[in-house]
Coordinates of C-alpha atoms in Angstrom, one line a residue:
X1 CA 5.2 -15.0 3.8
X2 CA 5.9 -17.7 6.3
X3 CA 2.4 -17.5 7.8
X4 CA 1.2 -20.5 6.0
X5 CA 3.7 -22.7 7.7
X6 CA 1.8 -22.8 11.0
X7 CA 3.8 -25.8 12.3
X8 CA 6.8 -23.4 12.7
X9 CA 7.3 -21.4 15.9
X10 CA 5.0 -18.3 15.7
X11 CA 7.8 -16.1 17.0
X12 CA 10.1 -17.3 14.2
X13 CA 7.4 -16.8 11.7
X14 CA 6.7 -13.2 12.8
X15 CA 10.4 -12.4 12.9
X16 CA 10.8 -13.5 9.3
X17 CA 7.5 -12.2 7.9
X18 CA 6.7 -9.1 9.9
X19 CA 9.0 -7.6 12.4
X20 CA 12.5 -8.0 10.8
X21 CA 11.7 -7.3 7.2
X22 CA 14.6 -5.9 5.3
X23 CA 12.7 -3.0 3.9
X24 CA 15.6 -0.5 4.0
X25 CA 17.9 0.8 6.7
X26 CA 19.1 4.0 5.2
X27 CA 17.9 7.0 7.1
X28 CA 18.5 9.6 4.4
X29 CA 16.2 10.2 1.4
X30 CA 17.2 8.9 -1.9
X31 CA 18.8 11.5 -4.2
X32 CA 18.8 9.5 -7.4
X33 CA 18.1 11.6 -10.4
X34 CA 15.7 9.1 -11.8
X35 CA 13.5 9.1 -8.7
X36 CA 13.5 12.9 -8.5
X37 CA 12.5 13.3 -12.1
X38 CA 9.5 11.1 -11.9
X39 CA 8.3 11.6 -8.3
X40 CA 8.4 14.3 -5.7
X41 CA 8.9 13.1 -2.1
X42 CA 8.4 14.9 1.2
X43 CA 9.0 13.5 4.7
X44 CA 7.4 15.5 7.6
X45 CA 8.3 15.6 11.2
X46 CA 5.5 13.2 12.1
X47 CA 6.8 10.4 10.0
X48 CA 4.5 10.8 7.0
X49 CA 6.1 10.5 3.6
X50 CA 4.2 11.9 0.7
X51 CA 5.1 10.5 -2.7
X52 CA 3.7 12.5 -5.6
X53 CA 3.6 10.9 -9.1
X54 CA 5.1 13.8 -11.1
X55 CA 5.0 13.1 -14.8
X56 CA 1.8 14.9 -15.8
X57 CA 2.7 15.3 -19.4
X58 CA 2.6 11.6 -19.7
X59 CA -0.5 11.4 -17.5
X60 CA 1.6 10.0 -14.7
X61 CA 2.1 6.7 -16.7
X62 CA 3.7 3.9 -14.8
X63 CA 6.6 3.6 -17.1
X64 CA 9.6 1.5 -16.1
X65 CA 11.4 4.6 -14.9
X66 CA 8.3 5.7 -12.8
X67 CA 8.0 2.2 -11.3
X68 CA 11.7 2.1 -10.4
X69 CA 11.4 5.5 -8.8
X70 CA 8.4 4.3 -6.8
X71 CA 10.3 1.3 -5.7
X72 CA 13.1 3.5 -4.6
X73 CA 10.8 5.9 -2.7
X74 CA 9.0 3.0 -1.0
X75 CA 12.2 1.3 0.3
X76 CA 14.7 4.0 1.0
X77 CA 14.9 5.6 4.5
X78 CA 11.7 4.1 5.8
X79 CA 12.9 3.0 9.3
X80 CA 11.3 5.9 11.1
X81 CA 8.3 6.4 8.8
X82 CA 4.8 5.9 10.1
X83 CA 2.7 6.3 6.9
X84 CA 3.2 6.7 3.2
X85 CA 0.8 8.7 1.1
X86 CA 0.6 8.3 -2.7
X87 CA -0.8 11.3 -4.6
X88 CA -0.3 12.8 -8.1
X89 CA 0.3 16.0 -10.0
X90 CA -2.1 16.9 -12.8
X91 CA -5.7 15.9 -13.8
X92 CA -4.9 12.2 -14.3
X93 CA -3.8 10.3 -11.2
X94 CA -2.2 7.6 -13.3
X95 CA -3.0 6.3 -16.8
X96 CA -1.3 3.0 -16.1
X97 CA 1.5 1.6 -18.2
X98 CA 3.2 3.7 -20.9
X99 CA 1.9 2.0 -24.1
X100 CA 4.9 3.4 -26.0
X101 CA 7.1 1.0 -24.0
X102 CA 4.9 -2.0 -24.9
X103 CA 5.5 -2.1 -28.7
X104 CA 7.4 -4.9 -30.4
X105 CA 10.3 -2.5 -30.8
X106 CA 11.2 -3.0 -27.1
X107 CA 10.8 -6.7 -27.2
X108 CA 9.8 -9.5 -24.8
X109 CA 12.7 -9.0 -22.3
X110 CA 11.9 -5.4 -21.8
X111 CA 8.2 -6.1 -21.5
X112 CA 9.0 -8.8 -18.9
X113 CA 11.0 -6.3 -17.0
X114 CA 8.1 -3.8 -17.0
X115 CA 5.6 -6.2 -15.6
X116 CA 7.9 -7.9 -13.2
X117 CA 8.9 -4.5 -11.7
X118 CA 5.2 -3.5 -11.6
X119 CA 4.3 -6.6 -9.7
X120 CA 7.2 -6.1 -7.4
X121 CA 6.0 -2.5 -6.5
X122 CA 2.4 -3.6 -6.0
X123 CA 3.5 -6.5 -3.7
X124 CA 5.9 -4.3 -1.8
X125 CA 3.1 -1.9 -0.9
X126 CA 1.3 -4.6 1.1
X127 CA 4.5 -6.1 2.4
X128 CA 5.7 -2.8 3.9
X129 CA 5.4 -2.7 7.7
X130 CA 3.8 0.8 7.4
X131 CA 0.4 1.7 6.0
X132 CA 0.2 3.1 2.5
X133 CA -2.7 5.5 1.6
X134 CA -3.7 6.4 -2.0
X135 CA -5.0 10.0 -2.2
X136 CA -6.8 9.9 -5.6
X137 CA -7.9 12.8 -7.7
X138 CA -8.7 12.6 -11.4
X139 CA -8.6 9.4 -13.4
X140 CA -6.9 6.2 -12.3
X141 CA -6.8 3.6 -15.1
X142 CA -5.3 0.1 -15.7
X143 CA -2.1 -0.2 -13.6
X144 CA -3.1 3.1 -12.1
X145 CA -6.3 1.5 -10.7
X146 CA -4.1 -1.5 -9.7
X147 CA -1.9 0.9 -7.7
X148 CA -5.0 2.3 -5.9
X149 CA -6.3 -1.2 -5.2
X150 CA -2.9 -2.3 -3.8
X151 CA -2.8 0.4 -1.2
X152 CA -4.0 -0.3 2.4
X153 CA -6.4 2.7 2.3
X154 CA -7.7 4.8 -0.6
X155 CA -9.3 8.2 -0.3
X156 CA -10.9 9.5 -3.5
X157 CA -12.1 12.9 -4.6
X158 CA -15.7 13.1 -5.7
X159 CA -14.7 13.6 -9.4
X160 CA -12.2 10.7 -9.4
X161 CA -12.9 7.8 -11.8
X162 CA -11.4 4.3 -12.1
X163 CA -11.1 2.0 -15.1
X164 CA -9.3 -1.1 -16.5
X165 CA -9.6 -0.3 -20.2
X166 CA -6.9 -2.5 -21.6
X167 CA -9.3 -4.6 -23.5
X168 CA -10.0 -1.6 -25.7
X169 CA -6.4 -1.5 -27.0
X170 CA -6.0 -5.2 -27.2
X171 CA -4.1 -5.7 -23.9
X172 CA -6.4 -7.2 -21.3
X173 CA -5.7 -5.8 -17.8
X174 CA -4.6 -9.2 -16.4
X175 CA -2.1 -7.8 -13.8
X176 CA -4.4 -5.0 -12.7
X177 CA -7.1 -7.7 -12.3
X178 CA -5.1 -9.2 -9.5
X179 CA -5.4 -6.2 -7.2
X180 CA -8.8 -5.0 -8.5
X181 CA -10.3 -8.5 -8.3
X182 CA -9.2 -8.7 -4.6
X183 CA -10.8 -5.4 -3.8
X184 CA -14.2 -5.5 -5.5
X185 CA -16.8 -8.3 -6.1
X186 CA -15.9 -10.6 -8.9
X187 CA -18.7 -9.6 -11.2
X188 CA -17.9 -5.9 -10.8
X189 CA -14.3 -6.6 -11.6
X190 CA -15.2 -8.6 -14.7
X191 CA -17.5 -5.8 -15.9
X192 CA -14.7 -3.3 -15.5
X193 CA -12.2 -5.6 -17.2
X194 CA -14.5 -6.7 -20.1
X195 CA -16.0 -3.3 -21.0
X196 CA -13.2 -1.0 -20.0
X197 CA -15.9 1.5 -18.9
X198 CA -14.9 3.8 -15.9
X199 CA -16.7 3.8 -12.6
X200 CA -17.3 6.8 -10.5
X201 CA -15.8 7.5 -7.1
X202 CA -19.1 6.7 -5.5
X203 CA -19.4 3.3 -7.3
X204 CA -15.7 2.6 -6.3
X205 CA -16.7 3.3 -2.7
X206 CA -19.8 1.1 -3.0
X207 CA -17.9 -1.8 -4.3
X208 CA -14.8 -1.5 -2.0
X209 CA -12.2 -0.1 -4.3
X210 CA -11.8 3.0 -2.2
X211 CA -12.5 3.5 1.5
X212 CA -13.8 7.1 1.5
X213 CA -15.0 9.7 -1.0
X214 CA -14.7 13.4 -0.1
X215 CA -15.3 16.7 -1.9
X216 CA -12.3 17.5 -4.2
X217 CA -11.2 20.5 -2.1
X218 CA -11.1 18.3 1.1
X219 CA -9.0 15.4 -0.3
X220 CA -5.7 16.6 1.0
X221 CA -7.2 17.5 4.4
X222 CA -9.0 14.2 4.9
X223 CA -5.9 12.2 3.8
X224 CA -3.8 14.1 6.3
X225 CA -6.3 13.5 9.0
X226 CA -6.2 9.7 8.5
X227 CA -2.4 9.6 8.2
X228 CA -2.0 11.6 11.4
X229 CA -4.4 9.3 13.3
X230 CA -2.2 6.4 12.3
X231 CA 0.8 8.3 13.6
X232 CA -0.8 8.3 17.1
X233 CA -0.5 4.5 17.3
X234 CA 2.4 2.1 17.9
X235 CA 4.5 1.5 14.8
X236 CA 5.3 -2.1 15.9
X237 CA 1.7 -2.9 16.6
X238 CA 0.6 -1.5 13.3
X239 CA 3.3 -3.5 11.5
X240 CA 2.2 -6.7 13.2
X241 CA -1.4 -6.0 12.5
X242 CA -1.0 -5.1 8.8
X243 CA 1.1 -8.2 8.1
X244 CA -1.3 -10.5 9.9
X245 CA -4.3 -9.1 8.2
X246 CA -3.0 -9.8 4.7
X247 CA -1.7 -13.2 5.8
X248 CA -5.0 -14.4 7.3
X249 CA -7.0 -13.2 4.3
X250 CA -5.6 -16.1 2.2
X251 CA -6.2 -18.8 4.8
X252 CA -9.3 -20.9 5.5
X253 CA -11.4 -19.7 8.5
X254 CA -10.0 -22.1 11.1
X255 CA -6.4 -21.5 10.0
X256 CA -7.1 -17.7 10.1
X257 CA -8.4 -17.9 13.6
X258 CA -5.5 -20.1 14.7
X259 CA -3.0 -17.6 13.3
X260 CA -4.6 -14.5 14.6
X261 CA -5.2 -15.9 18.0
X262 CA -1.5 -16.7 18.3
X263 CA -0.6 -13.3 17.0
X264 CA -2.7 -11.6 19.6
X265 CA -0.9 -13.5 22.3
X266 CA 2.4 -12.3 20.8
X267 CA 1.0 -8.7 20.5
X268 CA 0.2 -8.8 24.3
X269 CA 3.9 -9.7 24.9
X270 CA 5.1 -6.6 23.2
X271 CA 6.0 -3.7 25.4
X272 CA 3.7 -1.4 23.4
X273 CA 0.9 -3.9 23.8
X274 CA 1.1 -3.8 27.6
X275 CA 1.6 0.0 27.6
X276 CA -1.6 0.5 25.6
X277 CA -3.7 -1.6 28.0
X278 CA -2.0 0.0 31.1
X279 CA -2.7 3.5 29.7
X280 CA -6.3 2.6 29.0
X281 CA -6.8 1.4 32.6
X282 CA -5.0 4.4 34.0
X283 CA -7.1 6.7 31.8
X284 CA -4.1 8.4 30.1
X285 CA -2.5 8.6 26.7
X286 CA 0.0 5.8 26.0
X287 CA 3.7 6.4 25.5
X288 CA 4.8 4.2 22.7
X289 CA 8.3 2.9 22.3
X290 CA 7.8 1.8 18.7
X291 CA 10.1 -1.1 19.4
X292 CA 9.9 -4.8 19.2
X293 CA 10.6 -5.3 22.9
X294 CA 8.9 -8.3 24.6
X295 CA 7.9 -7.9 28.3
X296 CA 6.9 -11.5 28.9

């Protein structure tokens, strides 16, 4: 992100880092056989894309094929989307990497490809201009927990559990620790990483790994409610706000305020920024353009 280079023009920075990201400009859904065999994807009329991890026989493991399918699903035909929801098929949300791919037989180059692709997908989720919601039922472990922690919002069923158990099989969860360690307090992260013991959905909520816990039979409804609320807002304002949030989190406080103050001025220059304020004053619902048009 260009946000750290505060000496550059803010407008140029936002153009490069937020508004003009090359996330994918194909309006049709991907039809690759690989993507279809590992995930199921549904776009609705409101702009909500649901991506279901669909390899329950392998506990929705994040194999290289699954990761490549996810990358495809996250980048293809997203121009008109408002929200992406990640869910799963089966009792395990995701068991993390497929350990059969991590033996010496595959070799270092293959292992490097697996982890590089995984890191690319996790980073992509937060770089996308649209919110990504994890809707978690069952068990999310290792890179599965990493995927949950990487999402902007995570809704968990009451029976969901989360763990980073790599240490138990001799492979410390170092890459999952990047996302998990940024979502929960350090000592909680270290306990999860060093013991491999799972935590409950309520503990995950307490420590910040998920944003809400609901009864199992209400998970889909609650996820849909949050996604539809986001759809009521301006796409461009959300894109600007999401990118700015992640950028300022890595800055010192004074730099964070300097950045966000400048961004709010730019937000006010957007047509949708002025439309929202005008609608509030006139006591009506705003009519969003969802465009990056500047009015002053």
